[in-house]
Tab-separated table of C-alpha atoms in Angstrom:
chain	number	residue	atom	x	y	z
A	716	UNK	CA	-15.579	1.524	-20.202
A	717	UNK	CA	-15.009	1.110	-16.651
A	718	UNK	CA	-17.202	2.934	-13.911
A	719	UNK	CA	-14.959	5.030	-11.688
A	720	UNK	CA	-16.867	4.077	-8.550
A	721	UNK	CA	-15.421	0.307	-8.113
A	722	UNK	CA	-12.764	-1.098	-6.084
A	723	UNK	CA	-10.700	-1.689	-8.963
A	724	UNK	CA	-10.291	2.216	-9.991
A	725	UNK	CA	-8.193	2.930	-6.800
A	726	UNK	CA	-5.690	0.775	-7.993
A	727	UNK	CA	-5.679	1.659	-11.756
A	728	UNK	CA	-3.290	4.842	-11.618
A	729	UNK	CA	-0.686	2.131	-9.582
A	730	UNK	CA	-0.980	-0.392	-11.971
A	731	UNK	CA	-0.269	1.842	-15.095
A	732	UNK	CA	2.659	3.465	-13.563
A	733	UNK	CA	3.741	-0.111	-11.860
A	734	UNK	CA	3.510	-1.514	-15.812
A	735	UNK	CA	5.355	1.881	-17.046
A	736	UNK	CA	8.441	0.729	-14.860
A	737	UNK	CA	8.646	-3.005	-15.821
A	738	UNK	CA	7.564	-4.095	-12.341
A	739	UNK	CA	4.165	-5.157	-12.806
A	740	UNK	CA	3.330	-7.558	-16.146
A	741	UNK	CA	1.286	-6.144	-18.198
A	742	UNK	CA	-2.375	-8.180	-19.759
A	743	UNK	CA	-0.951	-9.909	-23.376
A	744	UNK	CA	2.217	-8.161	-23.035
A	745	UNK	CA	4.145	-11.202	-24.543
A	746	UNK	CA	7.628	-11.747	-24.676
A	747	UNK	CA	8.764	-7.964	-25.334
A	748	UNK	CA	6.831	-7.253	-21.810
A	749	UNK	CA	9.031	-10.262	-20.139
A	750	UNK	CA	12.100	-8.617	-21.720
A	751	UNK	CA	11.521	-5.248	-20.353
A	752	UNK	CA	10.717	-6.852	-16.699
A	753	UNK	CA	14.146	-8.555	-16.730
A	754	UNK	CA	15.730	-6.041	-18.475
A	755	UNK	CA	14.427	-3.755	-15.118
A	756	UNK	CA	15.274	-6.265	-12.257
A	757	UNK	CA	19.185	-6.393	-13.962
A	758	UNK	CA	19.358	-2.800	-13.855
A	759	UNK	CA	17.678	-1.972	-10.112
A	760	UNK	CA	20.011	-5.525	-8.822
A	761	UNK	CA	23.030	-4.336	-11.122
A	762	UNK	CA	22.979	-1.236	-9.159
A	763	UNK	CA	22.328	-2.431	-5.702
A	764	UNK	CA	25.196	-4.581	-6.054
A	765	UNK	CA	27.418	-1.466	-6.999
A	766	UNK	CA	26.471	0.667	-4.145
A	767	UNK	CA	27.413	-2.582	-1.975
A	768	UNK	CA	30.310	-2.325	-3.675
A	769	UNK	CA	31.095	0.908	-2.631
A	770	UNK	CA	29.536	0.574	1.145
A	771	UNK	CA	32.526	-2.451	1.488
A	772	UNK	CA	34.836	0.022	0.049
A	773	UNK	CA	33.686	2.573	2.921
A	774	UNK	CA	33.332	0.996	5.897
A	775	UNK	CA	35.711	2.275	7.750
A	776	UNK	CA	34.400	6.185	7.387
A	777	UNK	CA	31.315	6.251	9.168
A	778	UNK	CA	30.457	9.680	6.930
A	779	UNK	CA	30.927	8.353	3.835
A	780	UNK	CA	29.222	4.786	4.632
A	781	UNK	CA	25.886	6.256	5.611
A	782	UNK	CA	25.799	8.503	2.677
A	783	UNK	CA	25.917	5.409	0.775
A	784	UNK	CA	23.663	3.212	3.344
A	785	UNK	CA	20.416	5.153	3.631
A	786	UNK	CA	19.869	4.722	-0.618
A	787	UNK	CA	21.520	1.263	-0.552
A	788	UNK	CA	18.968	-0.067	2.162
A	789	UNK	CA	15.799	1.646	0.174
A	790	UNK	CA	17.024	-0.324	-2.977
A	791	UNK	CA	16.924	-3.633	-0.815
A	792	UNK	CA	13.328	-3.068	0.540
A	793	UNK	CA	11.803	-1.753	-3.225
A	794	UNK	CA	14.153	-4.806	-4.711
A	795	UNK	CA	12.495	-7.484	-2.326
A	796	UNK	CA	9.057	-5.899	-3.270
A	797	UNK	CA	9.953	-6.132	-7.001
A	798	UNK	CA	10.741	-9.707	-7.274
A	799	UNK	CA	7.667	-9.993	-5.277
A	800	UNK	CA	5.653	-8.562	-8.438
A	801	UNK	CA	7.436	-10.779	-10.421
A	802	UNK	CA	7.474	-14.231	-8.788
A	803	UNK	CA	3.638	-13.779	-7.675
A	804	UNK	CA	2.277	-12.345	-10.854
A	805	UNK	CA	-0.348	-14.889	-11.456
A	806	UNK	CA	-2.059	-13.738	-7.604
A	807	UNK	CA	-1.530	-10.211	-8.314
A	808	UNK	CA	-3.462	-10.366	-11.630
A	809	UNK	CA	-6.431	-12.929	-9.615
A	810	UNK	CA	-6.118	-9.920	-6.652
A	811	UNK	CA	-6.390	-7.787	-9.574
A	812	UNK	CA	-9.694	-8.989	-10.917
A	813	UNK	CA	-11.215	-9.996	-7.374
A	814	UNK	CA	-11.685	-6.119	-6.977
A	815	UNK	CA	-12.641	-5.469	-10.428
A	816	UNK	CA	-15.365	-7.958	-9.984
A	817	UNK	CA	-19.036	-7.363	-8.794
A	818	UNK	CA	-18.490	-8.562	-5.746
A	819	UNK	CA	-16.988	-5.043	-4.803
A	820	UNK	CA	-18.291	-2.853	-7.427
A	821	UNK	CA	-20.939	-1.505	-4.534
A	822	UNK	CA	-25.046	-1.530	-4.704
A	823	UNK	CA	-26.345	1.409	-3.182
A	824	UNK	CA	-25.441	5.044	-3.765
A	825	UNK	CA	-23.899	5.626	-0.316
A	826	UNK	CA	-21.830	2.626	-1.549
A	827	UNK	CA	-20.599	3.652	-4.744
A	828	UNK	CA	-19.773	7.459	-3.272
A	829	UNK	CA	-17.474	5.752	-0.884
A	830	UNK	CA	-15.737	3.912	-3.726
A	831	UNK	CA	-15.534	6.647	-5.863
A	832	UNK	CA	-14.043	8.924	-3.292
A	833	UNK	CA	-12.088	5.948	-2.045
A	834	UNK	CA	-10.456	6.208	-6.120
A	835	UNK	CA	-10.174	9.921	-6.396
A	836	UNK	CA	-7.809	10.155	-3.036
A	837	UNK	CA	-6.028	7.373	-4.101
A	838	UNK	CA	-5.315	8.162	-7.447
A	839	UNK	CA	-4.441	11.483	-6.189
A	840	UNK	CA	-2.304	10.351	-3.736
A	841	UNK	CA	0.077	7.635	-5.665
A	842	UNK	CA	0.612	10.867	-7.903
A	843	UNK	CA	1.656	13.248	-5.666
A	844	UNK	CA	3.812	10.422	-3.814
A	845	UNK	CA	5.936	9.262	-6.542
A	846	UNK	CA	6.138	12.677	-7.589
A	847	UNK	CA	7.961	13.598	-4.944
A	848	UNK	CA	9.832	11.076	-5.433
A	849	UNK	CA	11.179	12.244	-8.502
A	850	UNK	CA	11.909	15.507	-7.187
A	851	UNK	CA	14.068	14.108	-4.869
A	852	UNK	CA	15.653	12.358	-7.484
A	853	UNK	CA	16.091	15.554	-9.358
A	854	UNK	CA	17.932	17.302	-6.641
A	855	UNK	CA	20.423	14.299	-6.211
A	856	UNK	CA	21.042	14.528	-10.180
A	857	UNK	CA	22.065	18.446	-10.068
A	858	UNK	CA	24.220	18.084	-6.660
A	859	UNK	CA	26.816	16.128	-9.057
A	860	UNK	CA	26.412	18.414	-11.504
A	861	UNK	CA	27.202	21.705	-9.443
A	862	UNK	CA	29.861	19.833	-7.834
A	863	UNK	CA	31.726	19.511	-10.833
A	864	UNK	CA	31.129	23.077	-12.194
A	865	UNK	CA	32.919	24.143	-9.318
A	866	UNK	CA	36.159	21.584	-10.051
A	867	UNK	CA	35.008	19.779	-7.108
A	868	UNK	CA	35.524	16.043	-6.944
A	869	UNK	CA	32.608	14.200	-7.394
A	870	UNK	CA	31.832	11.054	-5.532
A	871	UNK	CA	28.822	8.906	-6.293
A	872	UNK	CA	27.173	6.718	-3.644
A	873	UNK	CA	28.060	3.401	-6.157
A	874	UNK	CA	30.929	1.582	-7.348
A	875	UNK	CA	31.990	2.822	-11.344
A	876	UNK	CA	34.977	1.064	-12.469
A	877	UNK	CA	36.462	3.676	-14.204
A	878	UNK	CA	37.382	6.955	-14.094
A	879	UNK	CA	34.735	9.805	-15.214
A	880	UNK	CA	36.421	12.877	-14.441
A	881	UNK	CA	35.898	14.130	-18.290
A	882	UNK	CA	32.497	15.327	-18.874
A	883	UNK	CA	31.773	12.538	-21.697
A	884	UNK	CA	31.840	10.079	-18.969
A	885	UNK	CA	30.513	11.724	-16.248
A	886	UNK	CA	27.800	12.479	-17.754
A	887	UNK	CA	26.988	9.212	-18.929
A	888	UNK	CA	27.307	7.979	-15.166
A	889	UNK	CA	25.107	10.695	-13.981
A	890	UNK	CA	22.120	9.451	-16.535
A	891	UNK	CA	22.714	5.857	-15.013
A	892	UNK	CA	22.403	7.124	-11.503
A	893	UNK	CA	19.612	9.419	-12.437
A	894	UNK	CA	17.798	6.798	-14.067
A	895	UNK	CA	17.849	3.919	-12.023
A	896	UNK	CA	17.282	6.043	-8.985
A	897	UNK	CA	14.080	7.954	-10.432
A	898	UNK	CA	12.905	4.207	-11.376
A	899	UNK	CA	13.212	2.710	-8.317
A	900	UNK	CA	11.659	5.893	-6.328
A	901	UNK	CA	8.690	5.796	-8.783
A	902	UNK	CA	8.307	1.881	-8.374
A	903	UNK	CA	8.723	1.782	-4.761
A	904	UNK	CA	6.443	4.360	-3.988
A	905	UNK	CA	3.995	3.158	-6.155
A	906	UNK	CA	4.332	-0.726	-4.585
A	907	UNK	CA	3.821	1.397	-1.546
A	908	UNK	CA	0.888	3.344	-2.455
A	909	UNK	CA	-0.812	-0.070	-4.423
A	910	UNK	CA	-0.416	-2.468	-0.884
A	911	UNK	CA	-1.862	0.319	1.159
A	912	UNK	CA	-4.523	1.198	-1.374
A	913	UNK	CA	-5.823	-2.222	-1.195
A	914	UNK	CA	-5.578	-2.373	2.472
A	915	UNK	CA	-7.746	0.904	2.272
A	916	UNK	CA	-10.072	-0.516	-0.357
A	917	UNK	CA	-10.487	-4.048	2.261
A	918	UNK	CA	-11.212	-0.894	5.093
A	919	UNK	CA	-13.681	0.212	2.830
A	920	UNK	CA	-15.882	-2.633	1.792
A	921	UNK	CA	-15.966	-3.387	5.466
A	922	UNK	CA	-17.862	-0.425	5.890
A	923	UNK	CA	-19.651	-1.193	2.761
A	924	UNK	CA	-20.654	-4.732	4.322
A	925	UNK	CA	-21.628	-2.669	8.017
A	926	UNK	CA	-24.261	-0.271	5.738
A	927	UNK	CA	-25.474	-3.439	4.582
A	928	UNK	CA	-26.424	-5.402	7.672
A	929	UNK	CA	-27.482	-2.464	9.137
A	930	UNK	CA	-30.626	-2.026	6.992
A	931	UNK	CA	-30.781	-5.634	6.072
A	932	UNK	CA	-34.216	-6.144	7.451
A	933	UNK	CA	-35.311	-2.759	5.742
A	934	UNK	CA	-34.029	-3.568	2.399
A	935	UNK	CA	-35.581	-7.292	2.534
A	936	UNK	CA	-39.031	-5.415	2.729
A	937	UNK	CA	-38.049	-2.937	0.245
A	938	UNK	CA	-37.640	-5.444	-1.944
A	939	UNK	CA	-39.912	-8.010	-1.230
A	940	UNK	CA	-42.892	-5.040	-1.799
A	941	UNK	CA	-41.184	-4.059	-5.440
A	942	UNK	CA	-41.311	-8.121	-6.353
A	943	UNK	CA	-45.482	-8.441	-6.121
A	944	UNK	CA	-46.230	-5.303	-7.883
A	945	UNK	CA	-43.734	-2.640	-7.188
A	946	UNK	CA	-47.196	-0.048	-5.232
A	947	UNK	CA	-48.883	-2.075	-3.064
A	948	UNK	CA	-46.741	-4.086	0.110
A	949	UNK	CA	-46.003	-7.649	-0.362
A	950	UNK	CA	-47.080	-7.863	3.585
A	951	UNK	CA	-48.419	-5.184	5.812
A	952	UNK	CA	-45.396	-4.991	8.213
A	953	UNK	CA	-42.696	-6.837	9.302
A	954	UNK	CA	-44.811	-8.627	11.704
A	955	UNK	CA	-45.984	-10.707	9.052
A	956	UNK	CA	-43.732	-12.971	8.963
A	957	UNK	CA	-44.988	-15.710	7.165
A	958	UNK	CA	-44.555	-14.129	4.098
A	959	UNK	CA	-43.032	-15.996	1.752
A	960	UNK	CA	-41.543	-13.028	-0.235
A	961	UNK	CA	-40.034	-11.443	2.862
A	962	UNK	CA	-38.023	-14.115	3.943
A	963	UNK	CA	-36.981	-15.375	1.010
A	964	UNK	CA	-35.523	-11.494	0.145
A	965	UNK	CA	-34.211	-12.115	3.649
A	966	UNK	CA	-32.496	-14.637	3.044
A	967	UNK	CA	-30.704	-13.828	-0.429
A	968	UNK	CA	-29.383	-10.563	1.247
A	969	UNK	CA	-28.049	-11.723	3.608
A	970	UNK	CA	-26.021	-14.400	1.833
A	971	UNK	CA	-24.912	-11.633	0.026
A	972	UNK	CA	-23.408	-10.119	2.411
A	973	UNK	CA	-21.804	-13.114	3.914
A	974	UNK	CA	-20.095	-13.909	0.711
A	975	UNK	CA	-19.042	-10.721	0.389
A	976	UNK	CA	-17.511	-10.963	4.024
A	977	UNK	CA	-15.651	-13.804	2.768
A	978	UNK	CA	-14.945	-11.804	-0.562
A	979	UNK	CA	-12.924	-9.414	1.484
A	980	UNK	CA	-11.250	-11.928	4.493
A	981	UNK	CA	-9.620	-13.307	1.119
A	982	UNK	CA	-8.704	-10.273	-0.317
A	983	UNK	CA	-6.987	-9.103	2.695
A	984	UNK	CA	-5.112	-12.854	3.122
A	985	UNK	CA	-4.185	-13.105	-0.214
A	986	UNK	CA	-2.635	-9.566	0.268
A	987	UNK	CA	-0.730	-10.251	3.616
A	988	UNK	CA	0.290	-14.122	1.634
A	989	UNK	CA	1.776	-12.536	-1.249
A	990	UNK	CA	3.499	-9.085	0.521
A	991	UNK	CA	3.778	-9.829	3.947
A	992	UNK	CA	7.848	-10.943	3.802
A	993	UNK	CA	8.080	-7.994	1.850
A	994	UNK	CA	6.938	-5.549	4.317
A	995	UNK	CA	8.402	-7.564	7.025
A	996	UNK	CA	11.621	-6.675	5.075
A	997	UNK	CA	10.603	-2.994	4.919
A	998	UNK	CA	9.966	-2.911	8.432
A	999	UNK	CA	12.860	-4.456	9.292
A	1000	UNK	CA	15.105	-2.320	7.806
A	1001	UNK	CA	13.183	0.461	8.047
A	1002	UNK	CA	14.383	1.866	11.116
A	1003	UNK	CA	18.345	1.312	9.804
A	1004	UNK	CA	17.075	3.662	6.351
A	1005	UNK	CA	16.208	6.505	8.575
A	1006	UNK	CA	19.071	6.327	11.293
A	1007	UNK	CA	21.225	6.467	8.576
A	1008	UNK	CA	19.267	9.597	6.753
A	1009	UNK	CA	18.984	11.175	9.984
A	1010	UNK	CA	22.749	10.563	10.137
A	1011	UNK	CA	23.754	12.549	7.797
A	1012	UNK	CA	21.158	15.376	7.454
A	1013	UNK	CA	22.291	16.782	11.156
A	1014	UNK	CA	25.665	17.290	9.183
A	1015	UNK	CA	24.004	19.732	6.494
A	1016	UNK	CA	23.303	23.337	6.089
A	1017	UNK	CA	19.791	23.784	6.724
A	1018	UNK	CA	19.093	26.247	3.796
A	1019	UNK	CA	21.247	24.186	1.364
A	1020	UNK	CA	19.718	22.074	-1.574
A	1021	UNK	CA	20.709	18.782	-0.436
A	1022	UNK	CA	19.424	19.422	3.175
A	1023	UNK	CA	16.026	19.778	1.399
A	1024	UNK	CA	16.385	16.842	-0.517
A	1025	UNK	CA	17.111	14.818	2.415
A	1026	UNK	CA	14.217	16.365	4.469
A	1027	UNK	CA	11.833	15.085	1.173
A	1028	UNK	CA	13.812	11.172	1.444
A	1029	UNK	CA	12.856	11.337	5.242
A	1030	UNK	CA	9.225	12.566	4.259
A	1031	UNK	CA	8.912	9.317	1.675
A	1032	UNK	CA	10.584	6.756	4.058
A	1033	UNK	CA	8.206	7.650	7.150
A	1034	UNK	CA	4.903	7.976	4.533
A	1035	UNK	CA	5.881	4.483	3.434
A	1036	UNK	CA	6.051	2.615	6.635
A	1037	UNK	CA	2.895	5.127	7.963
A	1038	UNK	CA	1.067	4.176	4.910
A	1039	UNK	CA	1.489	-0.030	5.734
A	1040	UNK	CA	0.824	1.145	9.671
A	1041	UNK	CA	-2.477	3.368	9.449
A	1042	UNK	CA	-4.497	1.151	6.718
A	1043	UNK	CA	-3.413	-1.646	8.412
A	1044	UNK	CA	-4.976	-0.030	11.935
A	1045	UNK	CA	-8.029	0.936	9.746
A	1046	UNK	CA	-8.906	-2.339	8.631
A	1047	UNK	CA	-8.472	-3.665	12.205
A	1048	UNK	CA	-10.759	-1.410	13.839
A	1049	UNK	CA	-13.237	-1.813	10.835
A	1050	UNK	CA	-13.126	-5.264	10.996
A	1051	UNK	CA	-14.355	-5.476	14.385
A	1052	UNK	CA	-17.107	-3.192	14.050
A	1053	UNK	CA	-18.857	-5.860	11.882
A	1054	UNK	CA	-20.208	-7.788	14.804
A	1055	UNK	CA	-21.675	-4.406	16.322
A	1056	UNK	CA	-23.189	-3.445	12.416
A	1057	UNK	CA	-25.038	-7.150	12.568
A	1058	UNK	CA	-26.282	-6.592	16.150
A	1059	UNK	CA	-27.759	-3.340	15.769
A	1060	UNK	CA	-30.043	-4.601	12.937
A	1061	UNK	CA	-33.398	-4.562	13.170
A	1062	UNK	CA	-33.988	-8.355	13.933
A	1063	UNK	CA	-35.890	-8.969	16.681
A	1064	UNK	CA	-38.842	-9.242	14.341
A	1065	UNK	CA	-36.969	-11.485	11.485
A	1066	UNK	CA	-37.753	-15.715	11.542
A	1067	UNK	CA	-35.523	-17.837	13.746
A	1068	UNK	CA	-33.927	-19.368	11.190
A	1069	UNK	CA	-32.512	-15.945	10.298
A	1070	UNK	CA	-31.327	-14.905	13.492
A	1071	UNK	CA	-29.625	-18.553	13.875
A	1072	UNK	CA	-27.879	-17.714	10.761
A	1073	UNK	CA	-27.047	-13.764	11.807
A	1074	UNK	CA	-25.652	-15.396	14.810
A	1075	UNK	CA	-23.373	-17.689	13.392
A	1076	UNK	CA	-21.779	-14.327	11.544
A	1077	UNK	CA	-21.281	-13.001	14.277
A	1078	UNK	CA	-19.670	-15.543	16.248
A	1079	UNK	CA	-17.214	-15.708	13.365
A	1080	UNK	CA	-16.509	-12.076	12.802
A	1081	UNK	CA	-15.519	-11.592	16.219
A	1082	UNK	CA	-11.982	-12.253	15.363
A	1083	UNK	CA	-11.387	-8.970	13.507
A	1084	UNK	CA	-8.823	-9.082	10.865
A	1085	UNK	CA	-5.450	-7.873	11.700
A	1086	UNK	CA	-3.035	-7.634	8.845
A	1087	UNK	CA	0.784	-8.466	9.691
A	1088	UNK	CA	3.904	-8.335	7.944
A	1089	UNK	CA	5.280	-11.808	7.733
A	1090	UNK	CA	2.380	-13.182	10.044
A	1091	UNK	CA	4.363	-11.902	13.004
A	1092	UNK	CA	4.740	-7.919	13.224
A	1093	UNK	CA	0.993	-6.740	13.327
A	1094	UNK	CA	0.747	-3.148	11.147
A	1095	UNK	CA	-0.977	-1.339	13.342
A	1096	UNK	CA	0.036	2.672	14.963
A	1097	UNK	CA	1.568	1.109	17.903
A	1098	UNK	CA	4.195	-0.533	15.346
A	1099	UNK	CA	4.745	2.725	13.451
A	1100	UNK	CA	5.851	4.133	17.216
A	1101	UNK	CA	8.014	1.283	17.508
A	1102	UNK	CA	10.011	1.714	14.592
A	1103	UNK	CA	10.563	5.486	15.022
A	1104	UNK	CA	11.944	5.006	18.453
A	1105	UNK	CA	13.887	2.485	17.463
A	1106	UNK	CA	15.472	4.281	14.469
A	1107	UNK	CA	16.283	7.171	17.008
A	1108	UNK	CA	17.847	4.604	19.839
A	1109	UNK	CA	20.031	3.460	16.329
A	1110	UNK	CA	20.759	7.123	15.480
A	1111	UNK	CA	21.944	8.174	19.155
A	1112	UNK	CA	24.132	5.242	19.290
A	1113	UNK	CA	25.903	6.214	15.644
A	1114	UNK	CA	26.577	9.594	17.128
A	1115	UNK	CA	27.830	8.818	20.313
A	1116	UNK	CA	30.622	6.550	18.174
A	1117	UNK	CA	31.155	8.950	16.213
């Protein structure tokens, strides 16, 4: 049974929804599980090619292209994430069981309250996320369906092939669209929710690792007193350091904490190796998804259905590129308060050797991590600001062509 306060709980609600989709592969899921992930990847790059269809077919109304734009460029970013999950499945399951393993699972009881917290929100979160996601969805579902109770002419933002004006056929093209579009808003705000969880979960063992060095010196003692006979101290005081016990305890703790340093640098490059082109992509096109939203939500009546819809799509897009952006800052700013964790140690009174060694980690956490997409857009706040002001500058220039 697994304990709730671990690294690899904040992830769990992600990966069962992720596996629920067909974008994640399941543990001994066989050849029916690599069925269902192909059978998903045809139907989310079956229907991106249909709303590019469509967009060609549009591109000379401006109106009617960036109501089909905004969806068609949030199926490219969640379809460059999926075939992510399924080309690097192997690293995803070793990322997988890197934060299941001990390594993170936390030793103190300050340590596993910040993991177990760290799970609740997160769990929490992913929930509430893709559920709005399917509300959204929802609301673009029943649109059609007043539309056509009224004997208007409904449009869909994707090529059909045929004509559904009887209600056998539209309704089967509704399901599609309904489908496919509640599948990719769950999966792509779960991918979403999963990077930034384990960006949050790499913020959080660094703080983890900081507790640690801290009260290195303290814990060494601790321990080295419980060792001889658990009442009476191993050595007096830390002055006495020629005890054998004391530096020896001194010396295993803190090579736990540099491998767990090194635990976590991987972590956090194996995440940026595997997704970083993918959230390049997002960023990338980012701006263009909520330009084109923005677009066409200034031409809707503010207490209308769809305007509310719309206002929930905006609310998803900027949570997705603030999620990348903040946990991204977080684990910057974390990262470089390592160096100040070791230095504030008690260990002017600790052996040479030891402070030789505490040096050396120093020296080599003073290059902080900073997580990028592709290895050349940093995800930081600063970026998050970038993006919004340049999805406005795209958005004044569509109106003033208008």
């Amino acid at each position: 049974m697994h304990d709730d306060a671990s690294a690899g709980a904040s992830v769990r609600a992600h990966v069962r929804l992720l596996r629920a989709c067909g974008f994640l592969r399941a543990r001994d899921a066989g050849a029916r599980g690599a069925v269902y992930r192909a059978l998903a990847l045809a139907v989310t790059a079956t229907y991106l090619l249909q709303e590019c269809a469509c967009a060609w077919a549009a591109r000379t109304d401006m109106d009617e292209l960036a109501r089909v734009m905004f969806l068609l460029l949030c199926h490219v970013t969640s379809l460059a994430k999926q075939l992510v999950f399924c080309a690097d499945a192997d690293r995803i399951d070793a990322l997988l069981a890197s934060l299941e393993g001990p390594m993170f699972a936390g030793g103190s009881e300050r340590a596993r309250a910040l993991l177990a917290a760290r799970a609740r929100v997160s769990s929490r979160f992913v929930r509430c996320y893709s559920g709005t996601a399917v509300v959204t969805c929802t609301l673009w579902a029943v649109f059609p369906v007043l539309q056509a109770l009224r004997g208007e002419a409904v449009r869909f933002p994707f090529w059909v092939g045929f004509d559904y004006s009887s209600w056998p056929r539209f309704s089967l093209v509704l399901l599609y669209s309904y489908y496919v579009t509640t599948l990719v808003g769950i999966a792509n705000t779960t991918m979403d929710a999963f990077i930034a969880t384990v960006l949050s979960q790499c913020k959080t063992q660094l703080t983890i690792l900081r507790m640690n060095l801290e009260d290195l010196p303290e814990r060494a003692l601790v321990a080295a007193r419980r060792e001889r006979d658990g009442a009476r101290a191993a050595c007096a005081s830390e002055r006495d350091g020629a005890c054998g016990r004391y530096h020896r305890w001194l010396d295993t703790l803190f090579l736990e904490c540099l491998a767990h340093y090194d635990q976590i640098c991987q972590t956090a490059h194996t995440l940026q190796d595997i997704f970083g082109g993918a959230i390049l992509i997002q960023f990338g096109i980012g701006g263009w998804i909520l330009c084109m939203a923005a677009y066409k939500i200034v031409s809707l009546r503010v207490l209308s259905g769809e305007f509310a819809s719309m206002t929930l799509f905006i609310c998803c897009i900027l949570t997705e590129l603030f999620l990348y952006c903040y946990y991204g800052n977080e684990m910057s700013v974390e990262s470089a308060r390592v160096v100040q964790a070791a230095y504030c140690m008690r260990w002017a009174r600790t052996p040479a050797r030891f402070r030789r060694a505490l040096l050396v980690l120093m020296e080599r956490a003073r290059r902080p991590l900073r997580p990028a997409a592709g290895r050349v857009v940093p995800l930081s706040l600063d970026t998050f600001l970038k993006i919004i002001k340049s999805s406005y500058t795209f958005y004044a220039v569509l109106r003033q062509t208008k």
